[in-house]
Amino acid sequence: MSFFGRLTAKKRVRAAARALGKDASAENYVSLAREYIVLGQTREVLRVCEEGLAAYPAHPEMERLTQRARQLYQEHRLHELTAELEAAPRPALYREYCELLLEGGRIQRALEAAERWRAQTDDPESLYFLAAAHAELYFDGRRSADGLEAYELAARAARGLPHDRRAPRLQPLPMRRCGAWEEARRALARLLELMPGNPALESRFRSVLANCVQTMPLVRALHEVEKSGKFVDDVPEDTEDAAPDDLRALLKDLASDPAVRAAVYLRGGTGLVQGAQGPTAERTARAIREVLQASRSAARRMALGRPLRIEAEGSFGSLLVSPGDLGNVGVWTKGVVPHATRLRVAELSGSDAPGGVR
Amino acid sequence: MKDVLDPLARVAGVRQVAIVSSDGVPAVVLERASRGGEFVERAYGDAPKLSGQRIDPSSFSALAVGWAEEVARAIAPLSWDAPWRIALVASQGTLILQHGPGAMVLVVLDAGTPPESLTVPLDGAVARMERLLRSLGRHSEVHEAPSLIGGPEHGDAPAAVRLDPQYRADRKTRDGTRTQMQPPYGHLDEDR
């Protein structure tokens, strides 16, 4: 921004601040935040939006601005931290860097940063961030090696940082989700020693204690989750809400495209097929189910996480399989899968990977 | 062989590229280093060394090819041929495998990178593999070609083995020199 542009923008900021002082309305908060956006001061945008949200909770425009400002601030800060870490790496910078990456869901980068931190300084706090990154990867991909790493690294971090509560808090989480109740009980008992009398923690301890009768050895519990792809606290697929009534119509609409040979919807033990009949329908549904099963376990073993979409191209045409929250949808097309079909498949399955872009 | 993969490694979002034999043994593996972003060549049997890496390259290649075989087996009732390109888009990364002459090109992308961005570069890599084979074996396309990963068989030509017949069949179908193959259970339209 030019010198004069900046000068006039600052004048407008002062005017917006005066207007907010006279009338602290939601609109005035938004206009002041917008003036700060023009100046590129994301920290100020965040401060004004947070102040405004405290006065007007759930204001949609302010929430949107806050979210965007937070993202921009994180990006900006990560950029600064990367440069500072290159010049003079130190634990405080690594801590903030890893926290920001974990908060933003960039788990792989957080893992890389924590490993560099450990290699450079051997700080026990780096073990906590390594454990946190592995735990996030475990919750996402259900890979047993990640769960075990998270548990062991959290235990080592807790030993290295005896007064820090973060590692003992983290340690029982993967264990509770995979059904290794005895390990979870021990970890919670250690946490209770650090935080005696905490009612939420005591209640959690009692519930874990009640489950200890059906505990599994740690490694077996982790492998069971990796094999099935389900945590013990996951809701079984068959007991979830039934498929929407208009599902058959949506599937028929999907199969009406001349490029689509067959469209399949699978959920639990049932499947709906449109566009193919008789043995072909059965073959297609079975093929899609097998592709899905193979891909789920392979993605876990290859440390790629949760499958969002599987595509195969060949002389048979193309096959697109989309596992999602609402069900698993597969289409078999004559040529390349059209973009509109991709979008409809993603919509039908409730997948977060529409049109090929997450 | 590194030259075959180098242009692929320059595409934004690519984490790992490799040429893998049909039984899952990696011939060349290029991986992006955590710092700096430059690609380093990994040897067969290397343990995970790059920071943040959770699986070694040779195990990864074997698992990837194993998965490709499972997918090919699953869709065998729909087609005579194995798929020539398969992609697994997952929450922590994307895997793409494309059949080449006697080997497969394997690419791993960062999470969120669409696999469609690699379609043309992958075709280019396969074309470079073919060109390399031609220059090594001075072969005609329909006869013999040296393998990219096999050992020397005869004469001065290095590693002269036949091209993978599956690959040749796929290429011919794609090039339009052969008619579309029908599934093993006859015309699908008959079932409708």
Coordinates of C-alpha atoms in Angstrom, one line a residue:
Chain A
M1 CA 0.0 0.0 0.0
S2 CA 1.3 3.5 -0.9
F3 CA 2.2 6.1 1.8
F4 CA -1.0 8.1 1.1
G5 CA -3.1 5.0 1.0
R6 CA -1.9 4.0 4.4
L7 CA -2.4 7.5 5.7
T8 CA -6.0 7.6 4.6
A9 CA -6.6 4.0 5.9
K10 CA -5.3 5.1 9.3
K11 CA -7.7 8.0 9.3
R12 CA -10.6 5.7 8.5
V13 CA -9.5 3.4 11.4
R14 CA -9.6 6.3 13.8
A15 CA -13.0 7.4 12.5
A16 CA -14.3 3.8 12.8
A17 CA -12.9 3.6 16.4
R18 CA -14.6 6.9 17.3
A19 CA -17.9 5.6 15.9
L20 CA -17.5 2.4 17.9
G21 CA -16.8 4.5 21.0
K22 CA -20.1 6.4 20.5
D23 CA -22.2 3.4 19.6
A24 CA -20.9 -0.1 20.4
S25 CA -23.1 -1.9 17.9
A26 CA -22.2 -5.1 16.0
E27 CA -22.1 -3.1 12.7
N28 CA -19.5 -0.7 14.1
Y29 CA -17.3 -3.6 15.4
V30 CA -17.5 -5.1 11.9
S31 CA -16.6 -1.8 10.1
L32 CA -13.6 -1.3 12.5
A33 CA -12.4 -4.8 11.8
R34 CA -12.8 -4.2 8.1
E35 CA -10.6 -1.1 8.3
Y36 CA -7.9 -3.1 10.0
I37 CA -8.2 -5.7 7.2
V38 CA -7.4 -2.9 4.7
L39 CA -4.3 -2.0 6.7
G40 CA -3.4 -5.7 6.9
Q41 CA -3.3 -5.8 10.7
T42 CA -4.7 -9.3 11.3
R43 CA -3.9 -9.3 15.0
E44 CA -6.0 -6.1 15.4
V45 CA -8.8 -7.7 13.3
L46 CA -8.8 -10.6 15.6
R47 CA -8.8 -8.5 18.8
V48 CA -11.7 -6.3 17.6
C49 CA -13.7 -9.4 16.4
E50 CA -13.1 -11.2 19.7
E51 CA -14.2 -8.1 21.6
G52 CA -17.3 -7.8 19.4
L53 CA -18.2 -11.5 19.7
A54 CA -18.0 -11.2 23.5
A55 CA -20.7 -8.5 23.3
Y56 CA -22.7 -10.0 20.4
P57 CA -22.1 -13.8 20.5
A58 CA -22.8 -15.8 17.3
H59 CA -22.9 -12.7 15.1
P60 CA -22.4 -14.4 11.6
E61 CA -20.3 -11.7 9.9
M62 CA -18.1 -11.3 13.0
E63 CA -17.7 -15.0 13.3
R64 CA -16.6 -15.3 9.7
L65 CA -14.2 -12.4 10.0
T66 CA -12.7 -13.9 13.2
Q67 CA -12.2 -17.3 11.5
R68 CA -10.5 -15.7 8.5
A69 CA -8.4 -13.4 10.6
R70 CA -7.3 -16.3 12.8
Q71 CA -6.3 -18.3 9.7
L72 CA -4.4 -15.3 8.3
Y73 CA -2.7 -14.6 11.6
Q74 CA -1.6 -18.3 11.9
E75 CA -0.2 -18.2 8.4
H76 CA 1.7 -15.0 9.0
R77 CA 3.0 -16.2 12.4
L78 CA 4.0 -19.6 10.9
H79 CA 6.0 -17.7 8.2
E80 CA 7.7 -15.6 10.9
L81 CA 8.5 -18.6 13.0
T82 CA 9.9 -20.6 10.1
A83 CA 12.4 -17.7 9.5
E84 CA 13.2 -17.3 13.2
L85 CA 13.8 -21.1 13.6
E86 CA 16.2 -21.1 10.6
A87 CA 18.1 -18.2 12.2
A88 CA 18.1 -19.2 15.9
P89 CA 16.2 -22.3 16.8
R90 CA 15.1 -22.4 20.5
P91 CA 12.4 -24.3 22.5
A92 CA 10.0 -21.4 22.9
L93 CA 9.8 -20.9 19.1
Y94 CA 9.4 -24.6 18.4
R95 CA 6.6 -24.8 21.0
E96 CA 4.6 -22.1 19.4
Y97 CA 5.3 -23.5 15.9
C98 CA 4.2 -27.0 16.8
E99 CA 1.1 -25.6 18.7
L100 CA 0.1 -23.6 15.7
L101 CA 0.6 -26.5 13.3
L102 CA -1.4 -28.9 15.5
E103 CA -4.2 -26.3 15.9
G104 CA -4.3 -25.8 12.1
G105 CA -4.5 -29.6 11.5
R106 CA -1.2 -29.8 9.8
I107 CA -0.1 -32.9 11.6
Q108 CA 2.6 -34.1 9.3
R109 CA 4.4 -30.7 9.4
A110 CA 4.0 -30.7 13.2
L111 CA 5.6 -34.2 13.4
E112 CA 8.5 -33.1 11.2
A113 CA 9.0 -29.9 13.4
A114 CA 8.9 -31.8 16.6
E115 CA 11.4 -34.4 15.3
R116 CA 13.8 -31.6 14.3
W117 CA 13.3 -30.0 17.7
R118 CA 14.2 -33.3 19.4
A119 CA 17.2 -33.8 17.2
Q120 CA 18.5 -30.3 17.9
T121 CA 17.9 -29.9 21.6
D122 CA 16.7 -33.2 23.1
D123 CA 14.1 -31.2 25.0
P124 CA 11.6 -33.5 26.8
E125 CA 8.8 -31.1 25.7
S126 CA 9.5 -32.1 22.1
L127 CA 8.4 -35.6 23.1
Y128 CA 5.0 -34.2 24.1
F129 CA 4.5 -32.6 20.7
L130 CA 5.7 -35.8 19.0
A131 CA 3.2 -37.7 21.1
A132 CA 0.4 -35.2 20.3
A133 CA 1.1 -35.4 16.5
H134 CA 1.1 -39.3 16.6
A135 CA -2.1 -39.3 18.6
E136 CA -3.8 -37.0 16.0
L137 CA -2.5 -39.3 13.3
Y138 CA -3.9 -42.3 15.2
F139 CA -7.3 -40.8 15.6
D140 CA -7.4 -40.0 11.9
G141 CA -5.9 -43.1 10.4
R142 CA -6.3 -45.7 13.2
R143 CA -2.8 -47.1 12.5
S144 CA -1.6 -49.2 15.4
A145 CA 2.0 -48.0 15.2
D146 CA 0.9 -44.4 15.6
G147 CA -1.2 -45.3 18.7
L148 CA 1.6 -47.1 20.3
E149 CA 4.1 -44.3 19.5
A150 CA 1.6 -41.7 21.0
Y151 CA 1.3 -43.8 24.2
E152 CA 5.0 -44.4 24.7
L153 CA 6.1 -40.9 23.8
A154 CA 3.5 -39.4 26.1
A155 CA 4.8 -41.7 28.9
R156 CA 8.4 -40.5 28.2
A157 CA 7.3 -36.9 28.1
A158 CA 5.5 -37.3 31.4
R159 CA 8.7 -38.7 33.0
G160 CA 10.8 -35.9 31.5
L161 CA 8.3 -33.2 32.6
P162 CA 7.1 -34.4 36.0
H163 CA 5.0 -31.2 36.8
D164 CA 3.5 -30.7 33.3
R165 CA -0.1 -31.9 32.9
R166 CA -0.2 -32.0 29.1
A167 CA 1.5 -35.4 28.6
P168 CA -0.5 -37.2 31.4
R169 CA -3.7 -35.7 29.9
L170 CA -2.8 -37.0 26.4
Q171 CA -1.6 -40.5 27.4
P172 CA -5.0 -42.1 28.3
L173 CA -6.8 -40.8 25.2
P174 CA -5.7 -43.3 22.6
M175 CA -5.9 -46.1 25.1
R176 CA -9.5 -45.3 26.0
R177 CA -10.5 -45.2 22.3
C178 CA -9.0 -48.5 21.4
G179 CA -10.2 -50.4 24.5
A180 CA -6.9 -50.8 26.4
W181 CA -8.8 -49.9 29.6
E182 CA -6.1 -51.1 32.0
E183 CA -3.5 -48.8 30.5
A184 CA -6.0 -45.9 30.4
R185 CA -6.7 -46.5 34.1
R186 CA -3.1 -46.4 35.0
A187 CA -2.5 -43.2 33.0
L188 CA -5.6 -41.6 34.6
A189 CA -4.4 -42.6 38.1
R190 CA -1.1 -40.7 37.4
L191 CA -3.0 -37.7 36.2
L192 CA -5.2 -37.7 39.3
E193 CA -2.1 -37.6 41.4
L194 CA -1.2 -34.3 39.6
M195 CA -4.8 -33.0 39.7
P196 CA -6.4 -34.4 42.9
G197 CA -10.1 -33.6 43.5
N198 CA -10.9 -32.7 39.8
P199 CA -14.5 -33.9 39.5
A200 CA -14.5 -34.4 35.7
L201 CA -11.3 -36.5 36.0
E202 CA -12.6 -38.5 38.8
S203 CA -15.8 -39.3 36.9
R204 CA -13.7 -40.3 33.9
F205 CA -11.6 -42.5 36.1
R206 CA -14.6 -44.3 37.5
S207 CA -16.0 -45.0 34.0
V208 CA -12.7 -46.4 32.9
L209 CA -12.5 -48.5 36.0
A210 CA -15.9 -50.0 35.3
N211 CA -14.7 -51.0 31.8
C212 CA -11.5 -52.6 33.1
V213 CA -13.2 -56.0 33.3
Q214 CA -13.3 -56.1 29.5
T215 CA -9.8 -54.7 28.9
M216 CA -7.6 -56.0 26.1
P217 CA -3.7 -56.0 26.1
L218 CA -2.5 -52.8 24.6
V219 CA -0.9 -54.2 21.4
R220 CA -3.9 -56.4 20.7
A221 CA -6.4 -53.6 21.3
L222 CA -4.5 -51.4 18.8
H223 CA -4.3 -54.1 16.2
E224 CA -8.1 -54.8 16.6
V225 CA -8.8 -51.1 15.8
E226 CA -6.4 -51.2 12.9
K227 CA -8.1 -54.3 11.5
S228 CA -11.6 -53.2 12.0
G229 CA -11.1 -49.5 11.4
K230 CA -13.4 -48.7 14.3
F231 CA -12.8 -47.4 17.8
V232 CA -14.6 -48.9 20.7
D233 CA -16.6 -45.7 21.2
D234 CA -17.6 -45.4 17.5
V235 CA -21.3 -45.7 16.8
P236 CA -22.0 -48.9 14.8
E237 CA -23.0 -48.2 11.2
D238 CA -26.2 -50.2 11.3
T239 CA -27.6 -48.4 14.3
E240 CA -27.2 -44.9 12.9
D241 CA -30.0 -43.0 11.3
A242 CA -31.5 -44.8 8.3
A243 CA -30.6 -43.6 4.8
P244 CA -32.7 -40.7 3.6
D245 CA -36.0 -41.6 1.9
D246 CA -35.1 -39.9 -1.4
L247 CA -31.8 -41.9 -1.6
R248 CA -33.1 -44.2 -4.3
A249 CA -34.2 -41.2 -6.4
L250 CA -30.8 -39.6 -6.0
L251 CA -29.1 -42.8 -7.0
K252 CA -31.4 -43.1 -10.0
D253 CA -30.6 -39.5 -11.0
L254 CA -26.9 -40.3 -10.7
A255 CA -27.3 -43.4 -13.0
S256 CA -29.4 -41.5 -15.5
D257 CA -26.2 -39.9 -16.9
P258 CA -25.4 -41.8 -20.2
A259 CA -21.8 -42.0 -19.1
V260 CA -22.7 -43.9 -15.9
R261 CA -22.9 -47.7 -16.3
A262 CA -23.8 -48.4 -12.6
A263 CA -24.2 -46.4 -9.4
V264 CA -24.0 -48.2 -6.1
Y265 CA -24.8 -47.1 -2.5
L266 CA -23.5 -49.3 0.3
R267 CA -24.2 -48.9 4.0
G268 CA -23.7 -51.5 6.6
G269 CA -24.8 -54.8 5.2
T270 CA -27.1 -53.4 2.5
G271 CA -26.6 -52.1 -0.9
L272 CA -28.6 -50.3 -3.6
V273 CA -27.7 -50.5 -7.3
Q274 CA -29.0 -48.4 -10.1
G275 CA -28.1 -48.7 -13.8
A276 CA -27.2 -52.4 -13.7
Q277 CA -29.4 -55.4 -13.1
G278 CA -29.2 -59.0 -12.1
P279 CA -25.7 -60.6 -11.9
T280 CA -24.0 -57.4 -13.1
A281 CA -25.5 -55.4 -10.3
E282 CA -24.4 -57.9 -7.8
R283 CA -20.9 -58.1 -9.3
T284 CA -20.6 -54.3 -9.3
A285 CA -21.7 -53.9 -5.7
R286 CA -19.3 -56.7 -4.6
A287 CA -16.4 -55.2 -6.5
I288 CA -17.0 -51.8 -5.0
R289 CA -17.2 -53.3 -1.5
E290 CA -14.0 -55.2 -2.0
V291 CA -12.2 -52.1 -3.4
L292 CA -13.3 -50.2 -0.3
Q293 CA -12.2 -52.9 2.2
A294 CA -8.8 -53.3 0.5
S295 CA -8.3 -49.5 0.4
R296 CA -9.2 -48.9 4.0
S297 CA -6.8 -51.4 5.4
A298 CA -4.1 -50.5 2.9
A299 CA -4.4 -46.8 3.6
R300 CA -3.9 -47.5 7.3
R301 CA -0.9 -49.7 6.7
M302 CA 0.7 -47.1 4.4
A303 CA 0.2 -44.4 6.9
L304 CA -2.0 -42.4 4.5
G305 CA -4.9 -42.1 7.0
R306 CA -8.6 -42.4 6.2
P307 CA -9.5 -43.1 2.5
L308 CA -11.6 -40.3 1.0
R309 CA -11.8 -41.4 -2.6
I310 CA -10.6 -44.3 -4.7
E311 CA -10.3 -44.1 -8.5
A312 CA -9.4 -46.7 -11.0
E313 CA -9.1 -46.2 -14.8
G314 CA -8.7 -49.0 -17.3
S315 CA -10.2 -50.6 -20.4
F316 CA -13.4 -51.1 -18.4
G317 CA -13.8 -47.3 -18.1
S318 CA -13.5 -45.6 -14.7
L319 CA -14.5 -46.6 -11.2
L320 CA -14.9 -44.0 -8.5
V321 CA -15.6 -45.1 -4.9
S322 CA -16.3 -42.5 -2.3
P323 CA -16.6 -43.6 1.4
G324 CA -18.3 -40.9 3.5
D325 CA -20.3 -40.2 6.6
L326 CA -23.6 -40.9 5.0
G327 CA -22.6 -44.1 3.3
N328 CA -20.3 -45.5 0.6
V329 CA -21.0 -44.6 -3.0
G330 CA -19.4 -46.0 -6.1
V331 CA -19.9 -45.2 -9.8
W332 CA -18.8 -47.2 -12.8
T333 CA -18.5 -45.0 -15.9
K334 CA -17.7 -45.6 -19.5
G335 CA -14.9 -43.0 -19.7
V336 CA -13.5 -40.5 -17.4
V337 CA -15.9 -39.7 -14.5
P338 CA -17.6 -36.3 -15.3
H339 CA -17.1 -33.5 -12.8
A340 CA -20.8 -33.2 -12.1
T341 CA -21.0 -36.9 -11.3
R342 CA -18.0 -36.5 -8.9
L343 CA -19.9 -33.7 -7.1
R344 CA -23.1 -35.8 -6.8
V345 CA -21.2 -38.8 -5.6
A346 CA -19.5 -36.7 -2.9
E347 CA -22.8 -35.2 -1.9
L348 CA -24.5 -38.6 -1.7
S349 CA -21.8 -40.1 0.4
G350 CA -21.2 -37.1 2.6
S351 CA -17.6 -37.2 1.8
D352 CA -15.3 -34.2 2.4
A353 CA -13.5 -34.6 -0.9
P354 CA -15.9 -33.2 -3.5
G355 CA -14.7 -32.9 -7.1
G356 CA -11.3 -34.1 -6.3
V357 CA -10.2 -31.3 -4.0
R358 CA -10.5 -31.6 -0.3
Chain B
M1 CA 16.1 -43.5 -14.6
K2 CA 16.3 -40.6 -12.2
D3 CA 15.7 -38.4 -15.3
V4 CA 12.3 -40.2 -15.8
L5 CA 11.1 -39.1 -12.4
D6 CA 12.7 -35.7 -12.1
P7 CA 10.0 -33.7 -13.9
L8 CA 7.4 -35.4 -11.7
A9 CA 9.3 -34.4 -8.6
R10 CA 9.0 -30.7 -9.7
V11 CA 5.2 -30.8 -9.6
A12 CA 3.8 -28.9 -6.5
G13 CA 2.6 -31.2 -3.7
V14 CA 4.6 -34.2 -4.7
R15 CA 6.1 -36.0 -1.6
Q16 CA 7.6 -39.1 -3.2
V17 CA 8.0 -40.6 -6.6
A18 CA 9.3 -44.0 -7.5
I19 CA 9.6 -46.7 -10.2
V20 CA 8.5 -50.0 -8.8
S21 CA 8.5 -53.4 -10.2
S22 CA 5.3 -55.4 -10.6
D23 CA 6.2 -57.3 -7.4
G24 CA 6.7 -54.2 -5.3
V25 CA 10.5 -53.8 -5.4
P26 CA 11.4 -50.2 -5.8
A27 CA 14.0 -49.4 -8.5
V28 CA 14.4 -45.7 -7.9
V29 CA 12.8 -43.7 -5.1
L30 CA 13.0 -39.9 -4.9
E31 CA 11.7 -38.4 -1.6
R32 CA 11.2 -34.8 -0.6
A33 CA 13.4 -33.8 2.3
S34 CA 11.6 -32.2 5.2
R35 CA 13.8 -29.1 5.1
G36 CA 14.6 -27.2 1.9
G37 CA 12.1 -29.3 -0.1
E38 CA 14.8 -30.8 -2.4
F39 CA 14.4 -34.4 -3.5
V40 CA 16.8 -37.1 -2.3
E41 CA 17.3 -40.5 -3.8
R42 CA 16.7 -43.4 -1.4
A43 CA 18.3 -46.8 -1.8
Y44 CA 16.5 -50.1 -1.4
G45 CA 16.3 -51.2 2.2
D46 CA 16.8 -47.7 3.7
A47 CA 15.1 -47.2 7.0
P48 CA 12.9 -44.2 7.5
K49 CA 15.4 -41.3 8.0
L50 CA 13.6 -38.1 6.9
S51 CA 12.0 -36.3 9.8
G52 CA 8.3 -37.1 10.2
Q53 CA 8.5 -40.2 8.0
R54 CA 6.6 -43.1 9.4
I55 CA 7.3 -45.9 6.9
D56 CA 10.4 -46.9 4.9
P57 CA 10.2 -46.5 1.1
S58 CA 10.7 -50.2 0.3
S59 CA 7.8 -51.3 2.6
F60 CA 5.7 -48.5 1.2
S61 CA 6.3 -49.7 -2.4
A62 CA 5.5 -53.3 -1.5
L63 CA 2.3 -52.2 0.3
A64 CA 1.2 -50.0 -2.6
V65 CA 1.7 -52.7 -5.2
G66 CA -0.1 -55.1 -2.9
W67 CA -3.0 -52.7 -2.7
A68 CA -3.0 -52.3 -6.5
E69 CA -3.2 -56.0 -6.9
E70 CA -6.1 -56.3 -4.5
V71 CA -8.0 -53.6 -6.3
A72 CA -7.3 -55.3 -9.7
R73 CA -8.6 -58.6 -8.2
A74 CA -11.7 -56.9 -6.9
I75 CA -12.6 -55.3 -10.2
A76 CA -11.7 -58.3 -12.3
P77 CA -15.3 -59.3 -12.7
L78 CA -15.9 -56.0 -14.5
S79 CA -13.0 -56.1 -16.8
W80 CA -10.5 -58.3 -18.6
D81 CA -7.6 -56.0 -17.9
A82 CA -6.1 -54.6 -14.8
P83 CA -6.6 -50.9 -14.3
W84 CA -3.8 -48.8 -15.8
R85 CA -4.1 -46.1 -13.2
I86 CA -5.4 -46.2 -9.7
A87 CA -5.4 -43.4 -7.1
L88 CA -6.2 -43.5 -3.4
V89 CA -7.0 -40.1 -2.0
A90 CA -6.7 -40.2 1.8
S91 CA -6.7 -37.8 4.7
Q92 CA -2.9 -37.8 5.1
G93 CA -1.8 -38.1 1.5
T94 CA -2.7 -39.4 -1.9
L95 CA -1.2 -42.4 -3.6
I96 CA -1.2 -42.8 -7.4
L97 CA 0.1 -45.9 -9.3
Q98 CA 0.3 -45.9 -13.1
H99 CA 1.3 -48.9 -15.2
G100 CA 4.4 -48.3 -17.3
P101 CA 6.5 -50.7 -19.5
G102 CA 7.5 -53.6 -17.2
A103 CA 7.1 -51.4 -14.1
M104 CA 4.9 -49.0 -12.3
V105 CA 5.3 -45.3 -11.5
L106 CA 4.3 -44.5 -7.9
V107 CA 3.6 -41.0 -6.7
V108 CA 2.7 -39.9 -3.2
L109 CA 1.1 -36.4 -2.9
D110 CA 0.6 -34.2 0.1
A111 CA -2.9 -34.2 1.6
G112 CA -5.2 -31.9 -0.3
T113 CA -3.3 -32.1 -3.6
P114 CA -5.8 -33.3 -6.3
P115 CA -4.5 -36.4 -8.2
E116 CA -5.8 -34.9 -11.4
S117 CA -2.9 -32.5 -11.4
L118 CA -0.6 -35.4 -12.0
T119 CA -2.4 -37.0 -15.0
V120 CA -0.3 -35.3 -17.7
P121 CA 3.0 -35.5 -15.8
L122 CA 2.5 -39.2 -15.2
D123 CA 1.7 -39.9 -18.9
G124 CA 4.9 -37.9 -19.6
A125 CA 6.9 -40.1 -17.2
V126 CA 5.6 -43.3 -18.9
A127 CA 6.5 -41.9 -22.3
R128 CA 10.0 -41.1 -21.0
M129 CA 10.3 -44.7 -19.7
E130 CA 9.4 -46.0 -23.2
R131 CA 11.9 -43.7 -24.8
L132 CA 14.6 -44.8 -22.4
L133 CA 13.8 -48.4 -23.2
R134 CA 14.0 -47.7 -26.9
S135 CA 17.4 -46.0 -26.5
L136 CA 18.8 -48.8 -24.4
G137 CA 17.6 -51.7 -26.4
R138 CA 17.1 -50.1 -29.9
H139 CA 14.0 -52.3 -30.0
S140 CA 10.9 -52.1 -32.1
E141 CA 7.8 -51.6 -29.9
V142 CA 6.2 -55.0 -30.7
H143 CA 9.3 -57.1 -30.1
E144 CA 11.7 -57.0 -27.3
A145 CA 12.6 -54.3 -24.9
P146 CA 15.0 -54.1 -22.0
S147 CA 13.5 -54.0 -18.6
L148 CA 14.0 -51.0 -16.4
I149 CA 14.6 -53.1 -13.4
G150 CA 15.7 -56.6 -14.5
G151 CA 19.3 -57.9 -14.9
P152 CA 21.2 -58.3 -18.2
E153 CA 19.9 -61.2 -20.2
H154 CA 21.9 -61.5 -23.4
G155 CA 24.2 -59.5 -25.7
D156 CA 25.3 -56.0 -25.1
A157 CA 21.8 -54.7 -24.6
P158 CA 21.2 -54.3 -20.9
A159 CA 18.4 -56.2 -19.4
A160 CA 16.6 -57.3 -22.5
V161 CA 13.3 -58.8 -21.5
R162 CA 9.9 -58.7 -23.0
L163 CA 7.6 -55.9 -22.2
D164 CA 4.8 -56.7 -19.8
P165 CA 2.0 -58.1 -22.0
Q166 CA -0.6 -56.5 -19.7
Y167 CA 1.0 -53.1 -20.2
R168 CA 1.2 -53.6 -24.0
A169 CA -2.5 -54.6 -24.1
D170 CA -3.4 -51.5 -22.1
R171 CA -1.4 -49.2 -24.3
K172 CA -2.9 -50.5 -27.4
T173 CA -6.4 -50.1 -26.0
R174 CA -5.6 -46.5 -25.0
D175 CA -4.0 -45.7 -28.3
G176 CA -7.2 -46.8 -30.0
T177 CA -5.3 -49.4 -32.1
R178 CA -7.5 -52.2 -30.6
T179 CA -11.2 -52.3 -30.0
Q180 CA -12.5 -52.0 -26.5
M181 CA -12.3 -55.3 -24.6
Q182 CA -15.4 -56.7 -23.2
P183 CA -15.8 -57.9 -19.6
P184 CA -15.5 -61.6 -19.0
Y185 CA -19.2 -62.0 -18.5
G186 CA -20.2 -60.7 -21.9
H187 CA -21.9 -57.5 -22.8
L188 CA -23.1 -55.7 -19.7
D189 CA -26.0 -54.2 -21.5
E190 CA -27.4 -57.7 -22.0
D191 CA -27.8 -57.9 -18.2
R192 CA -29.8 -54.8 -17.9

